[in-house]
Tab-separated table of C-alpha atoms in Angstrom:
chain	number	residue	atom	x	y	z
A	1	MET	CA	-60.925	-56.560	-76.450
A	2	ARG	CA	-63.036	-53.458	-75.953
A	3	ILE	CA	-60.821	-52.315	-73.064
A	4	LEU	CA	-57.709	-52.639	-75.237
A	5	GLY	CA	-59.357	-50.537	-77.949
A	6	THR	CA	-60.279	-47.879	-75.401
A	7	ILE	CA	-56.714	-47.777	-74.077
A	8	LEU	CA	-55.264	-47.519	-77.588
A	9	LEU	CA	-57.717	-44.755	-78.466
A	10	PHE	CA	-56.752	-42.870	-75.308
A	11	PHE	CA	-53.041	-43.043	-76.166
A	12	ALA	CA	-53.645	-42.094	-79.796
A	13	VAL	CA	-55.697	-39.035	-78.849
A	14	SER	CA	-53.137	-38.058	-76.198
A	15	PHE	CA	-50.332	-38.299	-78.737
A	16	LEU	CA	-52.274	-36.219	-81.257
A	17	ILE	CA	-52.837	-33.521	-78.658
A	18	TYR	CA	-49.414	-33.466	-76.979
A	19	GLY	CA	-47.120	-34.992	-79.614
A	20	GLN	CA	-45.888	-31.613	-80.841
A	21	SER	CA	-44.431	-30.870	-77.400
A	22	LEU	CA	-41.781	-33.560	-77.927
A	23	GLN	CA	-39.929	-31.160	-80.242
A	24	ASN	CA	-39.774	-28.294	-77.738
A	25	ARG	CA	-36.582	-26.844	-76.306
A	26	PHE	CA	-35.822	-25.772	-72.762
A	27	VAL	CA	-37.853	-22.867	-71.415
A	28	ARG	CA	-36.314	-19.636	-70.171
A	29	TRP	CA	-37.993	-19.552	-66.766
A	30	ASP	CA	-35.729	-21.755	-64.679
A	31	ASP	CA	-34.147	-24.386	-66.924
A	32	SER	CA	-30.884	-22.457	-67.131
A	33	LEU	CA	-30.619	-22.301	-63.342
A	34	LEU	CA	-31.693	-25.889	-62.742
A	35	ILE	CA	-30.297	-27.777	-65.729
A	36	TYR	CA	-27.929	-26.469	-68.345
A	37	GLU	CA	-25.952	-24.006	-66.206
A	38	ASN	CA	-26.008	-26.112	-63.042
A	39	PRO	CA	-22.621	-27.716	-62.234
A	40	ILE	CA	-24.290	-30.351	-60.040
A	41	VAL	CA	-26.189	-31.713	-63.047
A	42	ARG	CA	-23.178	-31.939	-65.390
A	43	GLU	CA	-21.769	-35.156	-63.915
A	44	ILE	CA	-22.525	-37.917	-61.465
A	45	SER	CA	-19.872	-38.314	-58.796
A	46	PHE	CA	-19.775	-38.629	-55.049
A	47	ASP	CA	-19.278	-34.876	-54.730
A	48	THR	CA	-22.202	-33.916	-56.971
A	49	VAL	CA	-24.565	-36.403	-55.319
A	50	LYS	CA	-23.478	-35.070	-51.932
A	51	ALA	CA	-24.004	-31.503	-53.165
A	52	ALA	CA	-27.520	-32.386	-54.333
A	53	PHE	CA	-28.427	-33.387	-50.771
A	54	THR	CA	-26.398	-30.838	-48.802
A	55	THR	CA	-26.794	-27.671	-50.870
A	56	TYR	CA	-29.763	-26.049	-49.227
A	57	ASP	CA	-31.922	-23.384	-50.766
A	58	PRO	CA	-34.961	-22.679	-48.566
A	59	GLU	CA	-37.102	-22.013	-51.618
A	60	LEU	CA	-35.916	-24.986	-53.662
A	61	TYR	CA	-34.644	-28.106	-51.872
A	62	ILE	CA	-35.062	-30.856	-54.485
A	63	PRO	CA	-32.291	-33.459	-54.104
A	64	LEU	CA	-34.113	-36.335	-55.836
A	65	THR	CA	-35.004	-34.076	-58.740
A	66	MET	CA	-31.325	-33.106	-59.046
A	67	LEU	CA	-30.369	-36.790	-59.114
A	68	SER	CA	-32.924	-37.304	-61.863
A	69	TYR	CA	-31.416	-34.395	-63.823
A	70	GLN	CA	-27.956	-35.941	-63.385
A	71	LEU	CA	-29.156	-39.255	-64.769
A	72	ASP	CA	-30.920	-37.538	-67.672
A	73	HIS	CA	-27.746	-35.592	-68.482
A	74	LEU	CA	-25.709	-38.803	-68.349
A	75	LEU	CA	-28.082	-40.598	-70.729
A	76	TRP	CA	-29.225	-37.814	-73.057
A	77	GLY	CA	-26.859	-34.867	-72.610
A	78	LEU	CA	-28.601	-31.513	-72.958
A	79	ASN	CA	-31.449	-32.884	-75.042
A	80	PRO	CA	-34.820	-31.823	-73.563
A	81	PHE	CA	-36.493	-34.854	-75.148
A	82	GLY	CA	-34.559	-37.096	-72.754
């Protein structure tokens, strides 16, 4: 029972510290390039999945991250909470 209390306390303190971040919007650093202006993220199709793996940028090759962004966009739209 003591372990359960410790775990619950940990989650409660974490939520108190970081809970406000759930209301945040996208940041201006790279979210426009990677998410809301990226045509690969807008839909999931054979072509966009292929593009996620074959579009090569030597500084930023992240195909699994792009697939994750596609799934997030499918489920949540352009809501940063999702």
